[in-house]
Amino acid sequence: RSLCSVSLGVEGMTCGSCVQSIEQRIGSLPGVMYIKVSLEGKNATVLFDPSHQSPESLSEAIEDMGFESSLPASSK
Amino acid sequence: MSVHRKHEFEVAMTCEGCSGAITRILNKMGDVKFEIDLPKKLVWIESDKDVDVLMTALQKSGKEVKYNGTK
């Protein structure tokens, strides 16, 4: 089974603890294999199983946490 | 007019990003009035919603949340 990778824009993080809570929460979602959040890049790179998650569902999960998230323009 | 009770929650917020996230979550719920004291890590919410509902919403932020009762 092949995995997908997506880089989502994340707005509203200001410190390491924001980064950590996103990595922990999104990283524990079913189908998420790996997540790396960059504070400076204001983005999250996620490696996921497309049968469990989609770029849209991941973006929604980040929005649910109270951050603004945007999909990469190329996925549209 | 219904009487809103004021609930006090302790949320493990460490920066403005954290309190901003809480603000956005609560704004999305609608029908809640709230105040955030970042240095004290406290969130006061005035709402008719159940404590459980408020608690679940706050926990969505991925932070530790403690309920301190009504004030």
Coordinates of N, CA, C and O in Angstrom, one line a residue:
Chain A
R1 N 0.9 -1.2 0.0 CA 0.0 0.0 0.0 C 0.9 1.2 0.0 O 1.8 1.4 0.8
S2 N 0.6 2.2 -0.9 CA 1.4 3.3 -1.0 C 1.0 4.5 0.0 O -0.2 4.6 0.2
L3 N 1.9 5.2 0.5 CA 1.6 6.4 1.3 C 1.6 7.7 0.6 O 2.3 7.7 -0.5
C4 N 0.9 8.6 1.1 CA 0.9 10.0 0.5 C 1.6 11.0 1.4 O 1.6 10.8 2.6
S5 N 2.1 12.0 0.8 CA 2.7 13.0 1.6 C 2.1 14.4 1.2 O 1.9 14.6 0.0
V6 N 1.9 15.2 2.2 CA 1.3 16.5 1.9 C 1.9 17.6 2.8 O 2.3 17.3 3.9
S7 N 2.1 18.8 2.3 CA 2.6 19.9 3.1 C 1.4 20.9 3.3 O 1.0 21.5 2.3
L8 N 1.0 21.0 4.5 CA -0.2 21.9 4.8 C 0.3 23.2 5.4 O 1.2 23.2 6.2
G9 N -0.3 24.3 5.0 CA 0.1 25.6 5.6 C -0.6 25.7 7.0 O -1.8 25.3 7.1
V10 N 0.1 26.1 8.0 CA -0.5 26.3 9.3 C -0.2 27.7 9.8 O 0.9 28.1 9.9
E11 N -1.3 28.4 10.2 CA -1.1 29.8 10.7 C -1.5 29.8 12.2 O -2.5 29.1 12.6
G12 N -0.9 30.6 12.9 CA -1.3 30.9 14.3 C -0.4 30.2 15.4 O -0.6 30.4 16.5
M13 N 0.7 29.5 14.9 CA 1.6 28.9 15.9 C 2.6 30.0 16.2 O 3.1 30.7 15.4
T14 N 2.9 30.1 17.5 CA 4.0 31.0 17.9 C 5.1 30.4 18.7 O 6.1 31.1 18.9
C15 N 4.9 29.2 19.2 CA 6.0 28.7 20.0 C 6.1 27.2 19.9 O 5.3 26.5 19.2
G16 N 7.1 26.6 20.5 CA 7.4 25.2 20.4 C 6.2 24.4 21.0 O 6.0 23.2 20.6
S17 N 5.5 24.9 21.9 CA 4.4 24.1 22.5 C 3.2 24.0 21.6 O 2.5 22.9 21.6
C18 N 3.0 25.0 20.7 CA 2.0 24.9 19.7 C 2.4 23.8 18.7 O 1.6 22.9 18.4
V19 N 3.6 23.8 18.3 CA 4.2 22.8 17.4 C 4.0 21.4 18.0 O 3.5 20.5 17.3
Q20 N 4.4 21.3 19.3 CA 4.3 20.0 19.9 C 2.9 19.4 20.0 O 2.6 18.3 19.7
S21 N 1.9 20.3 20.3 CA 0.6 19.8 20.5 C 0.0 19.4 19.1 O -0.8 18.4 19.1
I22 N 0.4 20.1 18.1 CA -0.1 19.7 16.7 C 0.5 18.3 16.4 O -0.2 17.4 15.9
E23 N 1.8 18.2 16.6 CA 2.5 17.0 16.2 C 1.9 15.8 17.0 O 1.7 14.7 16.4
Q24 N 1.6 16.0 18.3 CA 1.1 14.9 19.1 C -0.3 14.5 18.6 O -0.6 13.3 18.5
R25 N -1.1 15.5 18.5 CA -2.6 15.2 18.2 C -2.7 14.7 16.8 O -3.4 13.7 16.6
I26 N -2.2 15.4 15.8 CA -2.3 14.9 14.4 C -1.5 13.6 14.2 O -2.0 12.7 13.5
G27 N -0.4 13.5 14.9 CA 0.4 12.3 14.7 C -0.3 11.1 15.3 O 0.1 10.0 14.9
S28 N -1.3 11.3 16.2 CA -1.9 10.1 16.7 C -3.2 9.7 16.0 O -3.9 8.8 16.4
L29 N -3.5 10.5 14.9 CA -4.7 10.1 14.1 C -4.5 8.9 13.4 O -3.4 8.6 13.0
P30 N -5.6 8.1 13.1 CA -5.4 6.8 12.4 C -4.9 7.1 11.0 O -5.4 8.1 10.3
G31 N -3.9 6.4 10.5 CA -3.4 6.6 9.2 C -2.3 7.5 9.0 O -1.7 7.7 7.9
V32 N -2.0 8.3 10.1 CA -0.9 9.2 10.0 C 0.4 8.5 10.4 O 0.5 8.0 11.6
M33 N 1.4 8.4 9.5 CA 2.6 7.7 9.8 C 3.7 8.6 10.4 O 4.5 8.2 11.2
Y34 N 3.7 9.8 9.9 CA 4.8 10.7 10.3 C 4.3 12.2 10.1 O 3.6 12.5 9.2
I35 N 4.7 13.0 11.1 CA 4.4 14.4 10.9 C 5.5 15.3 11.4 O 6.2 15.0 12.4
K36 N 5.8 16.3 10.6 CA 6.9 17.2 11.0 C 6.3 18.6 10.9 O 5.8 19.0 9.8
V37 N 6.3 19.4 12.0 CA 5.7 20.7 11.9 C 6.8 21.7 12.0 O 7.7 21.6 12.8
S38 N 6.8 22.7 11.1 CA 7.8 23.7 11.2 C 7.2 25.1 11.6 O 6.3 25.6 11.0
L39 N 7.8 25.6 12.7 CA 7.3 26.9 13.2 C 7.7 28.0 12.2 O 6.9 28.9 11.9
E40 N 8.9 28.0 11.7 CA 9.4 29.1 10.8 C 8.7 29.0 9.5 O 8.3 30.0 8.9
G41 N 8.5 27.7 9.0 CA 7.9 27.5 7.7 C 6.4 27.7 7.7 O 5.8 27.7 6.7
K42 N 5.9 27.7 8.9 CA 4.4 27.8 9.1 C 3.7 26.7 8.3 O 2.7 26.9 7.6
N43 N 4.3 25.5 8.4 CA 3.6 24.4 7.7 C 3.8 23.1 8.4 O 4.6 23.0 9.4
A44 N 3.1 22.1 8.0 CA 3.1 20.7 8.5 C 3.3 19.8 7.4 O 2.5 19.8 6.4
T45 N 4.3 19.0 7.5 CA 4.5 17.9 6.5 C 4.0 16.6 7.0 O 4.5 16.2 8.1
V46 N 3.1 16.0 6.4 CA 2.5 14.8 6.9 C 2.6 13.6 5.9 O 2.3 13.8 4.7
L47 N 3.0 12.5 6.4 CA 3.0 11.3 5.6 C 1.9 10.4 6.1 O 1.8 10.1 7.3
F48 N 0.9 10.1 5.2 CA -0.3 9.4 5.6 C -0.7 8.3 4.7 O -0.3 8.3 3.5
D49 N -1.6 7.5 5.2 CA -2.2 6.4 4.5 C -3.5 6.9 3.8 O -4.4 7.3 4.6
P50 N -3.6 7.0 2.5 CA -4.7 7.6 1.9 C -6.0 6.9 2.1 O -7.1 7.5 1.8
S51 N -6.0 5.7 2.6 CA -7.3 5.0 2.9 C -7.9 5.5 4.2 O -9.1 5.2 4.5
H52 N -7.1 6.1 5.0 CA -7.6 6.6 6.3 C -7.8 8.2 6.3 O -8.6 8.7 7.0
Q53 N -6.9 8.9 5.7 CA -6.8 10.3 5.7 C -6.7 10.9 4.3 O -6.3 10.2 3.4
S54 N -7.1 12.2 4.2 CA -6.9 12.9 3.0 C -6.3 14.3 3.4 O -6.4 14.7 4.5
P55 N -5.7 15.0 2.4 CA -5.2 16.3 2.8 C -6.3 17.2 3.4 O -6.1 17.9 4.3
E56 N -7.5 17.0 2.9 CA -8.7 17.8 3.5 C -9.0 17.4 4.9 O -9.2 18.3 5.8
S57 N -9.0 16.1 5.2 CA -9.3 15.7 6.6 C -8.2 16.1 7.6 O -8.5 16.5 8.7
L58 N -7.0 16.1 7.1 CA -5.8 16.5 8.0 C -5.9 18.0 8.2 O -5.7 18.5 9.3
S59 N -6.2 18.8 7.2 CA -6.4 20.2 7.3 C -7.5 20.5 8.3 O -7.4 21.4 9.1
E60 N -8.6 19.8 8.2 CA -9.7 20.0 9.1 C -9.4 19.7 10.5 O -9.8 20.4 11.4
A61 N -8.6 18.7 10.7 CA -8.2 18.3 12.1 C -7.3 19.4 12.7 O -7.4 19.7 13.9
I62 N -6.5 20.0 11.9 CA -5.7 21.2 12.4 C -6.6 22.4 12.7 O -6.4 23.0 13.7
E63 N -7.5 22.6 11.8 CA -8.5 23.7 12.0 C -9.3 23.5 13.3 O -9.5 24.4 14.1
D64 N -9.6 22.2 13.6 CA -10.3 21.8 14.8 C -9.6 22.2 16.0 O -10.1 22.5 17.1
M65 N -8.3 22.2 15.9 CA -7.4 22.5 17.1 C -7.3 24.0 17.3 O -6.7 24.4 18.3
G66 N -7.8 24.8 16.4 CA -7.8 26.2 16.6 C -6.7 26.9 15.8 O -6.4 28.1 16.1
F67 N -6.1 26.2 14.8 CA -5.2 26.9 14.0 C -5.8 27.0 12.6 O -6.6 26.3 12.2
E68 N -5.3 27.9 11.8 CA -5.7 28.1 10.5 C -4.8 27.2 9.6 O -3.6 27.3 9.6
S69 N -5.5 26.4 8.7 CA -4.7 25.5 7.9 C -5.1 25.7 6.4 O -6.3 25.9 6.1
S70 N -4.2 25.6 5.6 CA -4.5 25.7 4.1 C -3.9 24.6 3.4 O -2.8 24.1 3.7
L71 N -4.6 24.1 2.3 CA -4.1 23.1 1.5 C -3.1 23.6 0.5 O -3.2 24.8 0.1
P72 N -2.1 22.8 0.1 CA -1.2 23.3 -0.9 C -2.0 23.5 -2.2 O -2.9 22.8 -2.6
A73 N -1.6 24.6 -2.9 CA -2.3 25.0 -4.1 C -2.2 23.9 -5.2 O -3.2 23.7 -6.0
S74 N -1.2 23.1 -5.2 CA -1.0 22.1 -6.2 C -2.0 20.9 -6.1 O -2.2 20.2 -7.1
S75 N -2.6 20.7 -4.9 CA -3.5 19.6 -4.8 C -4.9 19.9 -5.3 O -5.7 19.0 -5.3
K76 N -5.2 21.1 -5.7 CA -6.5 21.5 -6.1 C -6.7 21.1 -7.6 O -5.8 21.3 -8.4
Chain B
M1 N -34.4 36.6 29.4 CA -33.0 36.3 29.3 C -32.6 35.1 30.2 O -33.1 35.1 31.4
S2 N -31.8 34.3 29.7 CA -31.4 33.1 30.5 C -30.1 33.6 31.3 O -29.4 34.4 30.9
V3 N -30.0 32.9 32.4 CA -28.8 33.2 33.3 C -27.6 32.3 32.8 O -27.7 31.1 32.9
H4 N -26.6 33.0 32.5 CA -25.4 32.2 32.1 C -24.5 32.0 33.3 O -24.3 32.9 34.0
R5 N -24.1 30.8 33.4 CA -23.1 30.5 34.5 C -21.7 30.7 34.0 O -21.4 30.4 32.8
K6 N -20.9 31.1 34.9 CA -19.5 31.4 34.5 C -18.6 30.2 34.9 O -18.5 29.9 36.1
H7 N -18.1 29.5 34.0 CA -17.2 28.3 34.3 C -15.8 28.7 34.2 O -15.3 29.4 33.3
E8 N -15.0 28.2 35.2 CA -13.6 28.4 35.1 C -12.8 27.2 34.7 O -13.0 26.1 35.3
F9 N -12.0 27.3 33.7 CA -11.2 26.2 33.2 C -9.7 26.6 33.3 O -9.3 27.7 33.1
E10 N -8.9 25.6 33.7 CA -7.5 25.8 33.6 C -6.9 25.1 32.4 O -7.1 23.8 32.3
V11 N -6.3 25.8 31.5 CA -5.8 25.2 30.3 C -4.3 25.4 30.2 O -3.9 26.6 30.4
A12 N -3.6 24.4 29.9 CA -2.1 24.5 29.8 C -1.7 25.3 28.6 O -1.2 24.7 27.6
M13 N -1.9 26.6 28.7 CA -1.5 27.5 27.6 C -0.1 28.0 27.9 O 0.1 28.4 29.1
T14 N 0.8 28.1 26.9 CA 2.1 28.6 27.2 C 2.4 29.9 26.4 O 3.4 30.6 26.8
C15 N 1.7 30.2 25.4 CA 2.0 31.4 24.6 C 0.7 31.9 24.0 O -0.3 31.4 24.1
E16 N 0.9 33.0 23.2 CA -0.2 33.6 22.5 C -0.8 32.8 21.4 O -2.0 32.9 21.1
G17 N 0.1 31.9 20.9 CA -0.4 30.9 19.9 C -1.5 30.0 20.5 O -2.5 29.7 19.9
C18 N -1.2 29.6 21.7 CA -2.1 28.7 22.5 C -3.4 29.4 22.8 O -4.5 28.8 22.5
S19 N -3.3 30.6 23.3 CA -4.6 31.3 23.7 C -5.3 31.7 22.4 O -6.5 31.7 22.4
G20 N -4.6 31.9 21.3 CA -5.2 32.2 20.1 C -6.0 31.0 19.5 O -7.1 31.2 19.0
A21 N -5.4 29.9 19.7 CA -6.1 28.6 19.3 C -7.4 28.4 20.1 O -8.4 28.1 19.5
I22 N -7.3 28.6 21.4 CA -8.5 28.5 22.2 C -9.5 29.5 21.8 O -10.7 29.2 21.7
T23 N -9.1 30.7 21.5 CA -10.0 31.8 21.1 C -10.8 31.4 19.8 O -12.0 31.5 19.8
R24 N -10.0 30.8 18.9 CA -10.7 30.4 17.6 C -11.6 29.2 17.8 O -12.7 29.2 17.2
I25 N -11.2 28.3 18.7 CA -12.1 27.2 19.0 C -13.4 27.7 19.6 O -14.5 27.3 19.1
L26 N -13.3 28.5 20.6 CA -14.5 29.0 21.3 C -15.4 29.9 20.3 O -16.6 29.8 20.4
N27 N -14.7 30.7 19.5 CA -15.5 31.5 18.6 C -16.3 30.7 17.6 O -17.4 31.0 17.2
K28 N -15.7 29.6 17.2 CA -16.4 28.7 16.3 C -17.6 28.1 16.9 O -18.6 27.7 16.2
M29 N -17.6 27.8 18.2 CA -18.8 27.2 18.9 C -20.0 28.1 18.8 O -21.1 27.7 18.7
G30 N -19.8 29.4 18.9 CA -20.9 30.4 18.9 C -21.6 30.3 20.3 O -21.4 29.3 21.0
D31 N -22.3 31.3 20.6 CA -23.2 31.3 21.8 C -22.3 31.1 23.1 O -22.8 30.5 24.1
V32 N -21.1 31.5 23.1 CA -20.3 31.5 24.3 C -19.6 32.8 24.5 O -19.2 33.5 23.5
K33 N -19.6 33.3 25.7 CA -18.8 34.5 26.1 C -17.6 34.0 26.9 O -17.8 33.2 27.8
F34 N -16.5 34.5 26.6 CA -15.3 34.0 27.3 C -14.2 35.1 27.5 O -14.2 36.1 26.8
E35 N -13.4 34.8 28.5 CA -12.3 35.7 28.8 C -11.1 34.7 29.0 O -11.2 33.7 29.6
I36 N -9.9 35.1 28.5 CA -8.7 34.3 28.7 C -7.7 35.1 29.5 O -7.4 36.2 29.1
D37 N -7.1 34.5 30.5 CA -6.0 35.1 31.3 C -4.8 34.2 31.0 O -4.7 33.1 31.6
L38 N -4.0 34.6 30.1 CA -2.8 33.8 29.6 C -1.8 33.5 30.8 O -1.4 32.4 31.0
P39 N -1.4 34.6 31.5 CA -0.4 34.3 32.6 C -0.9 33.3 33.6 O -0.1 32.5 34.2
K40 N -2.2 33.4 33.9 CA -2.8 32.5 35.0 C -3.2 31.2 34.4 O -3.7 30.3 35.1
K41 N -3.2 31.1 33.0 CA -3.6 29.9 32.3 C -5.1 29.6 32.6 O -5.5 28.4 32.6
L42 N -5.9 30.6 32.7 CA -7.3 30.4 33.0 C -8.2 30.9 31.9 O -7.9 31.8 31.2
V43 N -9.3 30.2 31.7 CA -10.3 30.5 30.7 C -11.6 30.6 31.4 O -12.0 29.6 32.0
W44 N -12.3 31.7 31.4 CA -13.6 31.8 31.9 C -14.6 31.8 30.8 O -14.5 32.6 29.8
I45 N -15.6 30.9 30.9 CA -16.6 30.8 29.9 C -18.0 31.0 30.4 O -18.4 30.4 31.4
E46 N -18.8 31.9 29.8 CA -20.2 32.1 30.2 C -21.0 31.5 29.1 O -21.0 31.9 27.9
S47 N -21.7 30.4 29.4 CA -22.5 29.7 28.4 C -23.6 28.8 29.0 O -23.4 28.4 30.2
D48 N -24.6 28.6 28.3 CA -25.7 27.6 28.7 C -25.3 26.2 28.4 O -25.9 25.3 28.8
K49 N -24.2 26.0 27.6 CA -23.8 24.7 27.2 C -23.3 23.9 28.4 O -22.8 24.4 29.4
D50 N -23.4 22.5 28.3 CA -22.9 21.7 29.4 C -21.4 21.8 29.5 O -20.7 22.0 28.6
V51 N -21.0 21.6 30.7 CA -19.5 21.6 31.0 C -18.8 20.6 30.1 O -17.7 20.9 29.6
D52 N -19.4 19.4 30.0 CA -18.8 18.4 29.1 C -18.5 18.9 27.7 O -17.5 18.6 27.2
V53 N -19.5 19.6 27.2 CA -19.4 20.1 25.8 C -18.2 21.1 25.7 O -17.4 21.0 24.8
L54 N -18.2 22.0 26.7 CA -17.1 23.0 26.8 C -15.7 22.3 26.9 O -14.8 22.7 26.3
M55 N -15.7 21.3 27.8 CA -14.5 20.6 28.1 C -14.0 19.9 26.8 O -12.8 20.0 26.5
T56 N -14.9 19.2 26.1 CA -14.5 18.5 24.9 C -13.9 19.5 23.9 O -12.9 19.2 23.2
A57 N -14.6 20.7 23.8 CA -14.1 21.7 22.8 C -12.7 22.2 23.2 O -11.9 22.3 22.3
L58 N -12.5 22.4 24.4 CA -11.2 22.9 24.9 C -10.1 21.9 24.7 O -9.0 22.2 24.3
Q59 N -10.5 20.6 24.9 CA -9.5 19.5 24.7 C -9.1 19.3 23.3 O -8.1 18.7 23.1
K60 N -9.9 19.8 22.4 CA -9.6 19.7 21.0 C -8.3 20.4 20.6 O -7.6 20.1 19.6
S61 N -7.9 21.4 21.5 CA -6.7 22.1 21.2 C -5.5 21.2 21.5 O -4.4 21.6 21.1
G62 N -5.7 20.1 22.1 CA -4.6 19.2 22.3 C -3.8 19.5 23.6 O -2.8 19.0 23.9
K63 N -4.4 20.4 24.4 CA -3.8 20.8 25.7 C -4.5 20.2 26.9 O -5.7 19.8 26.8
E64 N -3.8 20.2 28.0 CA -4.4 19.7 29.2 C -5.4 20.7 29.7 O -5.2 21.9 29.8
V65 N -6.6 20.2 30.1 CA -7.7 21.0 30.6 C -8.2 20.5 31.9 O -8.4 19.3 32.1
K66 N -8.4 21.5 32.8 CA -8.9 21.1 34.2 C -10.1 22.0 34.4 O -10.1 23.2 34.1
Y67 N -11.2 21.4 35.0 CA -12.3 22.2 35.3 C -12.3 22.7 36.8 O -12.1 21.8 37.6
N68 N -12.4 24.0 37.0 CA -12.3 24.5 38.4 C -13.6 24.8 39.0 O -13.7 25.3 40.1
G69 N -14.7 24.6 38.3 CA -16.1 24.9 38.8 C -16.6 26.2 38.4 O -15.9 26.9 37.6
T70 N -17.8 26.5 38.9 CA -18.4 27.8 38.5 C -18.0 28.9 39.4 O -17.7 28.6 40.6
K71 N -18.0 30.1 38.9 CA -17.5 31.2 39.8 C -18.7 32.2 40.0 O -19.5 32.4 39.0

